[in-house]
XYZ file of C-alpha atoms in Angstrom:
563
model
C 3.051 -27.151 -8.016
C 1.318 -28.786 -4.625
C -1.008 -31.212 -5.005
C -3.498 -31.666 -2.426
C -5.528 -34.353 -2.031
C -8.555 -35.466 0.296
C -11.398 -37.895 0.933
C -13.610 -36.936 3.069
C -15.590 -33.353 3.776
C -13.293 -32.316 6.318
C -10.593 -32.979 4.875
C -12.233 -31.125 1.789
C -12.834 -28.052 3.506
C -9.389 -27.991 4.794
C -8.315 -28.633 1.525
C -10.174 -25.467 -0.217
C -9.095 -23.284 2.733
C -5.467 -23.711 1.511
C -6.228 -23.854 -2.097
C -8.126 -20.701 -1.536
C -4.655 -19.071 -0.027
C -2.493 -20.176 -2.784
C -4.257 -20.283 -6.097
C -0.695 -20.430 -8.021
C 0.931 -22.986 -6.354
C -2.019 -25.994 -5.625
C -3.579 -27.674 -8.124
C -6.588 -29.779 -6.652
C -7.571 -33.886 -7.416
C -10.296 -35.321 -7.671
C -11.717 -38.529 -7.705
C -10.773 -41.899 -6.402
C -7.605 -41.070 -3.422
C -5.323 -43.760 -4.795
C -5.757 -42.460 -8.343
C -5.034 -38.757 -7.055
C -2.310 -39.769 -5.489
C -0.486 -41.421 -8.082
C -1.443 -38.469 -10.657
C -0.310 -36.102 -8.092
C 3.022 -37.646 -7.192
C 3.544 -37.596 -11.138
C 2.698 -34.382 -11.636
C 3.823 -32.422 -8.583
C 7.246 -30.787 -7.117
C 4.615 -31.820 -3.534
C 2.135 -32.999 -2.001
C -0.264 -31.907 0.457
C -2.544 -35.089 1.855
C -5.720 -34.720 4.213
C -5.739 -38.510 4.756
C -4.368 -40.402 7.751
C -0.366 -40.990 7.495
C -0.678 -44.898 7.675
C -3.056 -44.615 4.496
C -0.859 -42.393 2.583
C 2.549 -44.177 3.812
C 0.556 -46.993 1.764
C -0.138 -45.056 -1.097
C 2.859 -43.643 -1.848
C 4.958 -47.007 -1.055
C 4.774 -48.210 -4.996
C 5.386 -44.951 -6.529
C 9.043 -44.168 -4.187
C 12.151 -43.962 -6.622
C 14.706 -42.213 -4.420
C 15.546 -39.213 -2.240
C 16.031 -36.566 -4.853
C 13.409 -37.486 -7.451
C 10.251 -38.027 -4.911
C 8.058 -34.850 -4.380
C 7.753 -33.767 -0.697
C 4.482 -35.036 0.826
C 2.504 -33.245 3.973
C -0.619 -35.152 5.544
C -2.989 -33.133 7.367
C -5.041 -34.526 9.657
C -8.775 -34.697 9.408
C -9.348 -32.604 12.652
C -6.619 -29.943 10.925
C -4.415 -30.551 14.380
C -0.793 -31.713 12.855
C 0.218 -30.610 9.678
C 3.039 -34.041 9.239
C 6.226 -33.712 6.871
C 6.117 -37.500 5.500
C 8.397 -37.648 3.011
C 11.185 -35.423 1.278
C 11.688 -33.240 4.330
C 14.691 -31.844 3.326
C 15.084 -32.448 -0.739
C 11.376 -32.268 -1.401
C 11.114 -29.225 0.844
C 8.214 -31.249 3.080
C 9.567 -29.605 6.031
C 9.435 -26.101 5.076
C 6.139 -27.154 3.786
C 4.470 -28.457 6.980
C 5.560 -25.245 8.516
C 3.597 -23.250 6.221
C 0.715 -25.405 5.865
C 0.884 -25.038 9.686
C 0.664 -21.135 10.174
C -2.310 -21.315 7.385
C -4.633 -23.706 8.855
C -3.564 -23.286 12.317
C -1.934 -26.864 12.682
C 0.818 -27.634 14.410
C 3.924 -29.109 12.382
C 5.026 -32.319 13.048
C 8.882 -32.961 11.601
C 11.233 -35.600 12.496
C 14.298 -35.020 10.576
C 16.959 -35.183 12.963
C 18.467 -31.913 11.591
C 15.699 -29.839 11.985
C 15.026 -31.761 15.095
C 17.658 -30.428 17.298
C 18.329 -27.577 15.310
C 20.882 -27.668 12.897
C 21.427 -26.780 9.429
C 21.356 -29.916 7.635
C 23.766 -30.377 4.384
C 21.485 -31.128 1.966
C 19.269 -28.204 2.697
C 22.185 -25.495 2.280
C 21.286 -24.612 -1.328
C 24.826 -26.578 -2.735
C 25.341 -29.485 -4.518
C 26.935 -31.544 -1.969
C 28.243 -35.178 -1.956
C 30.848 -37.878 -0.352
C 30.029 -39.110 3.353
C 26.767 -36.577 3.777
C 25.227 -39.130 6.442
C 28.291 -39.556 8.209
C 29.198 -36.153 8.639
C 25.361 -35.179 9.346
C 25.297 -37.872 12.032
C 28.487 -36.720 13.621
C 27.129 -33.407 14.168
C 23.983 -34.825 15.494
C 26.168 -36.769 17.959
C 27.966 -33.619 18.524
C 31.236 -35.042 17.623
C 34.010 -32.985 16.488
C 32.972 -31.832 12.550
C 35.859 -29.266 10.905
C 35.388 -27.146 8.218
C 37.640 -26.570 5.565
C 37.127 -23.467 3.308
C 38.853 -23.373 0.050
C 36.756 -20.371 -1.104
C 34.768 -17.537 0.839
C 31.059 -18.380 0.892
C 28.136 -17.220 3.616
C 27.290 -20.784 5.213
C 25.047 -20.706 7.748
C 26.126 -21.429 11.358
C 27.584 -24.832 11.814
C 29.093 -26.388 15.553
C 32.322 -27.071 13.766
C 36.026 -27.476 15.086
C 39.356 -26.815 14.101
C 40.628 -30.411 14.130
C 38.497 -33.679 13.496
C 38.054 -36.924 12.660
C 34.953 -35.280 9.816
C 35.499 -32.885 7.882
C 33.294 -30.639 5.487
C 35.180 -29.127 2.443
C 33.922 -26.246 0.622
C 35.346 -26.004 -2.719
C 35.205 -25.971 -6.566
C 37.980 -27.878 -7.219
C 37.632 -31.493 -8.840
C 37.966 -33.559 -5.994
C 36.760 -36.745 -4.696
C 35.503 -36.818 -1.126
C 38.053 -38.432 1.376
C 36.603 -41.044 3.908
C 34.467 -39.290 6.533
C 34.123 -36.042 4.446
C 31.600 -34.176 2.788
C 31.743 -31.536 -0.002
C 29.761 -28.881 -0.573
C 30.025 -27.228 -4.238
C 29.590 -23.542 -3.926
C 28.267 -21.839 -7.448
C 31.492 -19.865 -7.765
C 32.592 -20.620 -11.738
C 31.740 -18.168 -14.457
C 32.166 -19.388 -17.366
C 32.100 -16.792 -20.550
C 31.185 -18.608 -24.042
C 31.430 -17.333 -27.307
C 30.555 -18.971 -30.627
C 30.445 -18.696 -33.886
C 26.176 -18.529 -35.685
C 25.101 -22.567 -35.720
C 27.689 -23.793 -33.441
C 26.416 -27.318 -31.955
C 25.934 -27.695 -28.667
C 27.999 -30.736 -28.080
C 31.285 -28.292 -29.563
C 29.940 -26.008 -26.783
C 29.111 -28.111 -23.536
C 32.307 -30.324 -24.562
C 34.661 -27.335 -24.747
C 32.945 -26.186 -21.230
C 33.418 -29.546 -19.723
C 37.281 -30.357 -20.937
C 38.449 -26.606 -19.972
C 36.619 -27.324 -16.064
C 38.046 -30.692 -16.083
C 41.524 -29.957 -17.351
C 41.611 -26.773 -14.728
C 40.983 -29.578 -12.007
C 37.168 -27.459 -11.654
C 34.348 -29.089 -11.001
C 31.203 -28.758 -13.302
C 28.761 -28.423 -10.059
C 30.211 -24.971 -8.991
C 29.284 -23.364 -12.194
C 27.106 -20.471 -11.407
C 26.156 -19.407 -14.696
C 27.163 -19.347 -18.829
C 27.855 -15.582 -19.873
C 28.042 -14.432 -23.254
C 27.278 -11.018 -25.163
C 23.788 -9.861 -26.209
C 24.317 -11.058 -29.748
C 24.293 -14.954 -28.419
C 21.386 -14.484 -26.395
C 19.384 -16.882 -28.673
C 22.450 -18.777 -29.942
C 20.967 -22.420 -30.001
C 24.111 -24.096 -28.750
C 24.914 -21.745 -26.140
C 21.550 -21.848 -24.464
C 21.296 -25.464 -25.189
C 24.603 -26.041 -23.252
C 23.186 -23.578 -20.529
C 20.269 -25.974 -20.045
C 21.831 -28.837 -19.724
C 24.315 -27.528 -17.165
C 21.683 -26.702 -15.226
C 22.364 -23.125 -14.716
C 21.077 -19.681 -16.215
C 22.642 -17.839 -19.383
C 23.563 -14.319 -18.779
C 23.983 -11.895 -21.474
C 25.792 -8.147 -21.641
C 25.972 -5.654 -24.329
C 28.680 -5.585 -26.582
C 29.573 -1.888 -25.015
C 29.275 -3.126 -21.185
C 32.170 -5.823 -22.542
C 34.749 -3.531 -24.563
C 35.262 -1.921 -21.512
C 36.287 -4.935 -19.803
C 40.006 -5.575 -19.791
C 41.301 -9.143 -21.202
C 44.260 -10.251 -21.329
C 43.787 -11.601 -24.798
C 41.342 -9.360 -27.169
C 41.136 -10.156 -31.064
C 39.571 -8.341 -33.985
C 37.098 -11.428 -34.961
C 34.514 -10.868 -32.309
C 35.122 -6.672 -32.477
C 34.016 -7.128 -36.374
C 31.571 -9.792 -35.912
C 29.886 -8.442 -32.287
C 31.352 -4.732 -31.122
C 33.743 -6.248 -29.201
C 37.270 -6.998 -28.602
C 36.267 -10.334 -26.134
C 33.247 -12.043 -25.540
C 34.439 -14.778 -23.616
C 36.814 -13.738 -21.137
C 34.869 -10.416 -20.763
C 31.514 -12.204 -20.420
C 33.536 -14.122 -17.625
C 34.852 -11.384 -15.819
C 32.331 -8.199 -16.239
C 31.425 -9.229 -12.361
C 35.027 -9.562 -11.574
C 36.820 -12.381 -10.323
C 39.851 -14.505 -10.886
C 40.467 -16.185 -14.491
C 41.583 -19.543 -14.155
C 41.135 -20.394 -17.579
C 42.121 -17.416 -20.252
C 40.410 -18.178 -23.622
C 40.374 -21.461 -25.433
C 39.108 -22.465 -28.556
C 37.161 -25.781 -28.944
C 38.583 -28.831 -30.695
C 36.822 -28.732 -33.857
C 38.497 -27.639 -37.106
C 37.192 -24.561 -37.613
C 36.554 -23.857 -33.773
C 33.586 -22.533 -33.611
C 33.422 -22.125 -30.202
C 35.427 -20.232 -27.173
C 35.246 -20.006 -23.202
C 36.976 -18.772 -20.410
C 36.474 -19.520 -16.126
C 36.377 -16.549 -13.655
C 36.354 -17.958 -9.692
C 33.782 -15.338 -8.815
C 34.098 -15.804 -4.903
C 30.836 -15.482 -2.596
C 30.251 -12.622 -0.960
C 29.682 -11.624 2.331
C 25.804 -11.003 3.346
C 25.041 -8.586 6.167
C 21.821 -8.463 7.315
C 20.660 -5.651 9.942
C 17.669 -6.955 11.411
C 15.258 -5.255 13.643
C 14.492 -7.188 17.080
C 10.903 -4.906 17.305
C 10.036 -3.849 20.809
C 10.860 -6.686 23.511
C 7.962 -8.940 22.807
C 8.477 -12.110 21.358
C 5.572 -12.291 19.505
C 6.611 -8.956 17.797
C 9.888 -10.363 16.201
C 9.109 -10.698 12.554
C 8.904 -14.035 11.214
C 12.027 -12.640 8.245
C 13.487 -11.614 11.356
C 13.563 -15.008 12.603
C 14.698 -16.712 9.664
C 17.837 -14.228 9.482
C 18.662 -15.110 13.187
C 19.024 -18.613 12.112
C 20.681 -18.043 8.626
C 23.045 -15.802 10.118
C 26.818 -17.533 10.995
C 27.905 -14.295 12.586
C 25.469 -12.205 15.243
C 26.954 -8.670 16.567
C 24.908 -6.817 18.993
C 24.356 -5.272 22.367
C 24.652 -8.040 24.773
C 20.969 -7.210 26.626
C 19.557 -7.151 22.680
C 21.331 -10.204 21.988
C 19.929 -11.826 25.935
C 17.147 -11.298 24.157
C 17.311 -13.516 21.179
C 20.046 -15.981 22.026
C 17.844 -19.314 22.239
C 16.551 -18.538 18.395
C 20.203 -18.530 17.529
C 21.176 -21.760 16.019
C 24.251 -24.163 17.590
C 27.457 -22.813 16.019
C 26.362 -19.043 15.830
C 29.506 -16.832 16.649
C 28.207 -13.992 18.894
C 29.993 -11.135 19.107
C 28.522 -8.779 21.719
C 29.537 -5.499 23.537
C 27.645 -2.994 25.702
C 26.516 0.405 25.399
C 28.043 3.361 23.554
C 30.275 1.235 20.901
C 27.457 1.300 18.083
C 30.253 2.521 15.307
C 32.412 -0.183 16.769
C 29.821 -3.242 16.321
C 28.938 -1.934 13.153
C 32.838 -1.753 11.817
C 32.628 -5.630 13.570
C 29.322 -6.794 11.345
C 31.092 -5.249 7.854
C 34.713 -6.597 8.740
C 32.926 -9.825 9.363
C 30.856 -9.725 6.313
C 33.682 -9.140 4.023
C 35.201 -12.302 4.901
C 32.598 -13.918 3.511
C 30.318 -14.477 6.376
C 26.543 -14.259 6.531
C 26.026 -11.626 9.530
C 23.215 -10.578 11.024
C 23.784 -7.460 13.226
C 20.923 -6.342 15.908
C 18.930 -3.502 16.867
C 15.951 -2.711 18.864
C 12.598 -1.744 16.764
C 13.449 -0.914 13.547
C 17.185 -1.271 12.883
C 16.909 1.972 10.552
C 15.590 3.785 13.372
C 17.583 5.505 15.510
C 19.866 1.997 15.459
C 22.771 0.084 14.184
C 21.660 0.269 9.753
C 22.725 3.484 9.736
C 26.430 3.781 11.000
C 26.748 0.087 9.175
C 25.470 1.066 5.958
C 28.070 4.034 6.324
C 30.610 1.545 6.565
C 30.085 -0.885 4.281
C 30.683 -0.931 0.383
C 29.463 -2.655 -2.649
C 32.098 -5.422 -2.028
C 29.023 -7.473 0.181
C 25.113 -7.708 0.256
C 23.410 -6.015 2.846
C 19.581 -6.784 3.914
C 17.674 -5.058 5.845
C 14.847 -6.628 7.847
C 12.107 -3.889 9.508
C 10.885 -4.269 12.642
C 8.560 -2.580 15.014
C 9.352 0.426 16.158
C 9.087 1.682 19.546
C 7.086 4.808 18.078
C 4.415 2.216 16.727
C 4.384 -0.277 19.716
C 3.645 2.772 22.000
C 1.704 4.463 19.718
C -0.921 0.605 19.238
C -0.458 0.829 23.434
C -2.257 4.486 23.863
C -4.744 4.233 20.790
C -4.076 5.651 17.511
C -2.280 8.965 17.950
C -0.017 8.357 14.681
C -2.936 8.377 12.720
C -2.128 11.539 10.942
C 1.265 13.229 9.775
C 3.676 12.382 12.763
C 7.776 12.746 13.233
C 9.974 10.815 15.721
C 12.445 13.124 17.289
C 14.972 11.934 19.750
C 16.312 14.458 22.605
C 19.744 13.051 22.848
C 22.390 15.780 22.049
C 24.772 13.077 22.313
C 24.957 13.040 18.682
C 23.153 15.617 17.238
C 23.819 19.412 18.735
C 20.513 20.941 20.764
C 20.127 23.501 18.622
C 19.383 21.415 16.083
C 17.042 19.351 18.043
C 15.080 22.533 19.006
C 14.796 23.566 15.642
C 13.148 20.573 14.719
C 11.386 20.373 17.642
C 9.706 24.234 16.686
C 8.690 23.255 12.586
C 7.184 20.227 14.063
C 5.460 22.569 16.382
C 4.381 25.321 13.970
C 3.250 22.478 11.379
C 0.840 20.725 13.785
C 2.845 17.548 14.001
C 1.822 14.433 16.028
C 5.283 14.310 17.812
C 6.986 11.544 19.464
C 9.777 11.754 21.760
C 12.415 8.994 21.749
C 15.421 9.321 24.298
C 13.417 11.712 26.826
C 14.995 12.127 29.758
C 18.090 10.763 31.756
C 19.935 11.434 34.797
C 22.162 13.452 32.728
C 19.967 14.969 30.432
C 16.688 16.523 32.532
C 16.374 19.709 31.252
C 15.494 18.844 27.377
C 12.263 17.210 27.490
C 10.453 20.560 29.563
C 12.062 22.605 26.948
C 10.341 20.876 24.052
C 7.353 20.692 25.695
C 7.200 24.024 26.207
C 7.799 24.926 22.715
C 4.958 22.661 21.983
C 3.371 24.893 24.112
C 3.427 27.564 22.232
C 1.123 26.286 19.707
C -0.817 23.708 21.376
C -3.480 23.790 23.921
C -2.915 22.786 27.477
C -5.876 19.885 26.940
C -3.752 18.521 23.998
C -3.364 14.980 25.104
C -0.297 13.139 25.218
C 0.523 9.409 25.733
C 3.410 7.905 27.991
C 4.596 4.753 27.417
C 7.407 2.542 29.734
C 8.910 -0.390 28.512
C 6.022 -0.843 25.249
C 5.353 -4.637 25.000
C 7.335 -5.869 27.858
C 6.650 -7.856 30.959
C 6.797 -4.305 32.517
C 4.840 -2.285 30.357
C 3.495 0.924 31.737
C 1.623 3.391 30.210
C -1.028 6.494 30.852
C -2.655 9.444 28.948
C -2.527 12.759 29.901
C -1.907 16.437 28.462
C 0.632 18.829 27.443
C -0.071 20.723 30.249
C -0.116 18.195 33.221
C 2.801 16.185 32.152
C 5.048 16.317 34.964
C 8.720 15.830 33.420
C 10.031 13.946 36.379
C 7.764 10.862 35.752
C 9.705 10.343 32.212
C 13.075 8.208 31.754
C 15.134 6.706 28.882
C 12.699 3.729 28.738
C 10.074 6.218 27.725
C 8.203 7.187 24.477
C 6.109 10.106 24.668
C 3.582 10.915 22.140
C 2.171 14.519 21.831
C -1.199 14.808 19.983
C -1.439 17.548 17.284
C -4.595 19.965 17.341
C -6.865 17.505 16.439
C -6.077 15.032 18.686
C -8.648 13.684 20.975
C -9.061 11.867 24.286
C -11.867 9.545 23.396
C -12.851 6.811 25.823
C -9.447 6.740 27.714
C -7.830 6.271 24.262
C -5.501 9.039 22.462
C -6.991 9.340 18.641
C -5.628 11.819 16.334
C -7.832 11.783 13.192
C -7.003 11.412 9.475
C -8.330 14.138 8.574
C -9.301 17.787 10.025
C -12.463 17.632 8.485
C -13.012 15.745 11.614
C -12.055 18.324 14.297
C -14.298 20.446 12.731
C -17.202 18.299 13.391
C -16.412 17.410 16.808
C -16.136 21.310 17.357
C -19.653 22.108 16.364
C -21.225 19.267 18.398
C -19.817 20.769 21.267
């Protein structure tokens, strides 16, 4: 919950404006500021404060206990100018915070943590538990001295300016190790650890068998992802009592999904008592994995209580994100925030010219030119299956005539894949002209490169005898001059000469060029591979130098008996 606190009417107004936005996460207080505030700062994950900083800096002084424990505070100021991450940037999410507070009220965010400062993904705001020399390392990266990273287990990271050999060192693993001197560790969630018990096991016989069988594996109890156990347990009270106090969900299967799981040790108790031959080591490894630790039984006398580990290994995240038209301010904000996640970028080098100072220090590019779209897309999967977090690039709408399809045809269920939409060329051109999309419309590209012409002409003709809104991607070329008249002329043959149509050059670019005419004075010649053209339906309209095809044909009627 955010808190959000203010004294005066300004402040007030600015306050209900983002209380207004986001009625389930802010909680308003009232009454005297220094008594809000300490309620708040009680009572709230953060804090959102329309006061001056020096007053709250004040304020809050008394109540600070330490990093982790403090709630992230925000101050607005009363003019709504800077929206100020003041405390908790990173662990409190205050950062984040100001950011959004920011875009909502229009105020610019103010945040001095050096990370963010200059850029780089800071270690406590990776999503791991992380410990050892954290400022150290963090300043040496700041400093831009040599950092290495040293990957016991596969796990997406986000980019980091590391080396091969250095003085600092960040170590990414699960084992149960202390940090060296000038090292951090970072704990990735990749233990599963499958629990079965017998009805009214206690949950110290349960989180003390869990603990001893990590410790005595050499595992560490931070890189536990999750307890698993069969649907029968789901309400066991010392199961999901040791699940909350490690911090991490309980999973559950049906008996069925874990019979067909193979174990290396099965036993007739739990198929009698449950339907199956394991619970443990099955609940462990029904996501696959490694077992480190087959089945044990607890200490107690009768053992009531069984586990097994599975090293369930991150995996790789691709992410095909769509770069929209050209225009800056048409790159999605999700589309940002992949750019920057992303460790691994594969593109077209003029796509990735395009985006290369969002791209955060330590981001592997791997670029090519034109024509080797199956290649980069073999590059982003390849790369994604090592365990990377990818992002691989495409103009408009990456599942547009770009790079999700071949890569989605590549890749498997062995990584995650995102997609991230962007603005097509078909839209940007189509917000350019007027609104000639506004009724049933198809994108058809003229490139036989791919697809035969005889195909493409068929298309081309039901889009024509169904009274399609058409837009043309991939024209006309040097090469390739005769395709465009051809489908224009079978447009022709059900559409009036007057039907307008749209050209747009280069939609949202410093270049941009665009004009309306009709089917039958387009001259051909004019056209070229930076081109979209639109042709109107039957209803489509001319209206005030703007190309308007309505949403409904109700409408052509009317406009037909006015004339």
């Amino acid at each position: 919950m955010i808190g959000l606190i203010s004294a005066t009417a300004a402040g007030a107004a600015a306050r209900d404006r983002l209380a207004a936005a986001w009625p389930d996460r802010t909680r308003v207080y009232e009454g005297p500021v220094q008594d809000a505030v300490r309620t708040a700062f009680a009572q709230c994950e953060q804090l959102v404060c329309f006061l001056a900083t020096g007053a709250v800096v004040r304020l809050v002084a008394p109540l600070l206990s330490g990093k982790t424990e403090d709630p992230g505070v925000v101050c607005v100021d009363e003019g709504g100018r800077f929206a100020v991450s003041l405390l908790g940037g990173h662990a409190g999410g205050a950062n984040e915070l100001a950011r959004e507070v920011g875009d909502l009220l229009g105020a610019e965010p103010v945040v001095t943590t050096a990370t963010d400062a200059v850029d780089l993904a800071g270690l406590d705001t990776l999503g791991l538990p992380v410990e050892g020399d954290v400022a150290g390392v963090s300043r040496a990266l700041l400093d831009g001295e040599a950092v290495a990273l040293r990957a016991e287990v596969a796990w997406p990271l986000p980019p980091l300016p590391v080396a091969e050999e250095a003085s600092y060192t960040i170590r990414l693993t699960d084992r149960l190790v202390a940090a060296a001197e000038r090292q951090a560790v970072l704990r990735p969630p990749t233990l599963v650890v499958g629990v079965g018990a017998s009805k009214g096991a206690p949950v110290e016989e349960v989180l003390g068998l869990v603990e001893d069988a990590l410790r005595d594996a050499g595992l560490s109890v931070a890189s536990v992802a999750e307890l698993a156990t069969v649907d029968a347990k789901a309400e066991e009270a010392g199961i999901v009592e040791a699940a909350r106090r490690l911090g991490v969900p309980l999973v559950t299967y049906s008996a069925g999904e874990l019979a067909g799981v193979d174990v290396p040790n099965p036993s007739d108790a739990p198929l009698a008592a449950v339907g199956t031959p394991s619970v443990a080591e099955a609940a462990a490894l029904v996501g696959g994995g490694e077992l480190l630790v087959p089945k044990r039984k607890s200490a107690a006398s009768p053992a009531m209580a069984t586990c097994a580990v599975v090293r369930r290994p991150g995996r790789g995240r691709l992410a095909v994100v769509g770069l929209g038209p050209g225009a800056r301010d048409l790159l999605t904000p999700r589309a940002k925030a992949e750019l920057r996640r992303a460790s691994v970028l594969v593109g077209l080098d003029q796509y990735v010219d395009q985006i290369r100072d969002l791209l955060r220090p330590g981001t592997r590019i791997l670029e090519s030119g034109l024509g080797a779209e199956e290649e980069r897309a073999r590059t982003a999967v390849e790369e994604a299956r090592t365990g990377q977090a990818v992002a691989l690039i495409g103009s408009g709408d990456a599942g547009v005539y770009a790079m999700a399809s071949p890569a989605l045809a590549e890749a498997s269920d062995d990584i995650d894949v995102v997609g991230v939409p962007g603005v097509t060329a078909a839209l940007a051109a189509g917000a350019i002209l007027g609104a000639p999309l506004g009724h049933d419309h198809v994108s058809i590209s003229l490139s036989d490169l791919h697809t035969p012409w005889e195909v493409i002409e068929r298309r081309v003709r039901a889009a024509a005898e169904a009274d399609i809104v058409v837009t043309f991607y991939n024209p006309r070329s040097r090469g390739r001059d005769w395709q465009l008249p051809k489908a224009l002329g079978i447009l022709a043959e059900h559409r009036a000469p007057r039907t307008p149509v749209g050209v747009v050059r280069n939609a949202s670019r410093p270049d941009e060029s665009s004009r309306l005419t009709t089917l039958g004075a387009l001259d051909p010649a004019t056209v070229d591979m930076m081109t979209v053209v639109t042709v109107g339906n039957t209803a489509t309209r001319d209206i005030a130098g703007r190309m308007v095809t309505p949403r409904g044909y109700r409408w052509q009627s009317a406009q037909e008996g006015s004339e």
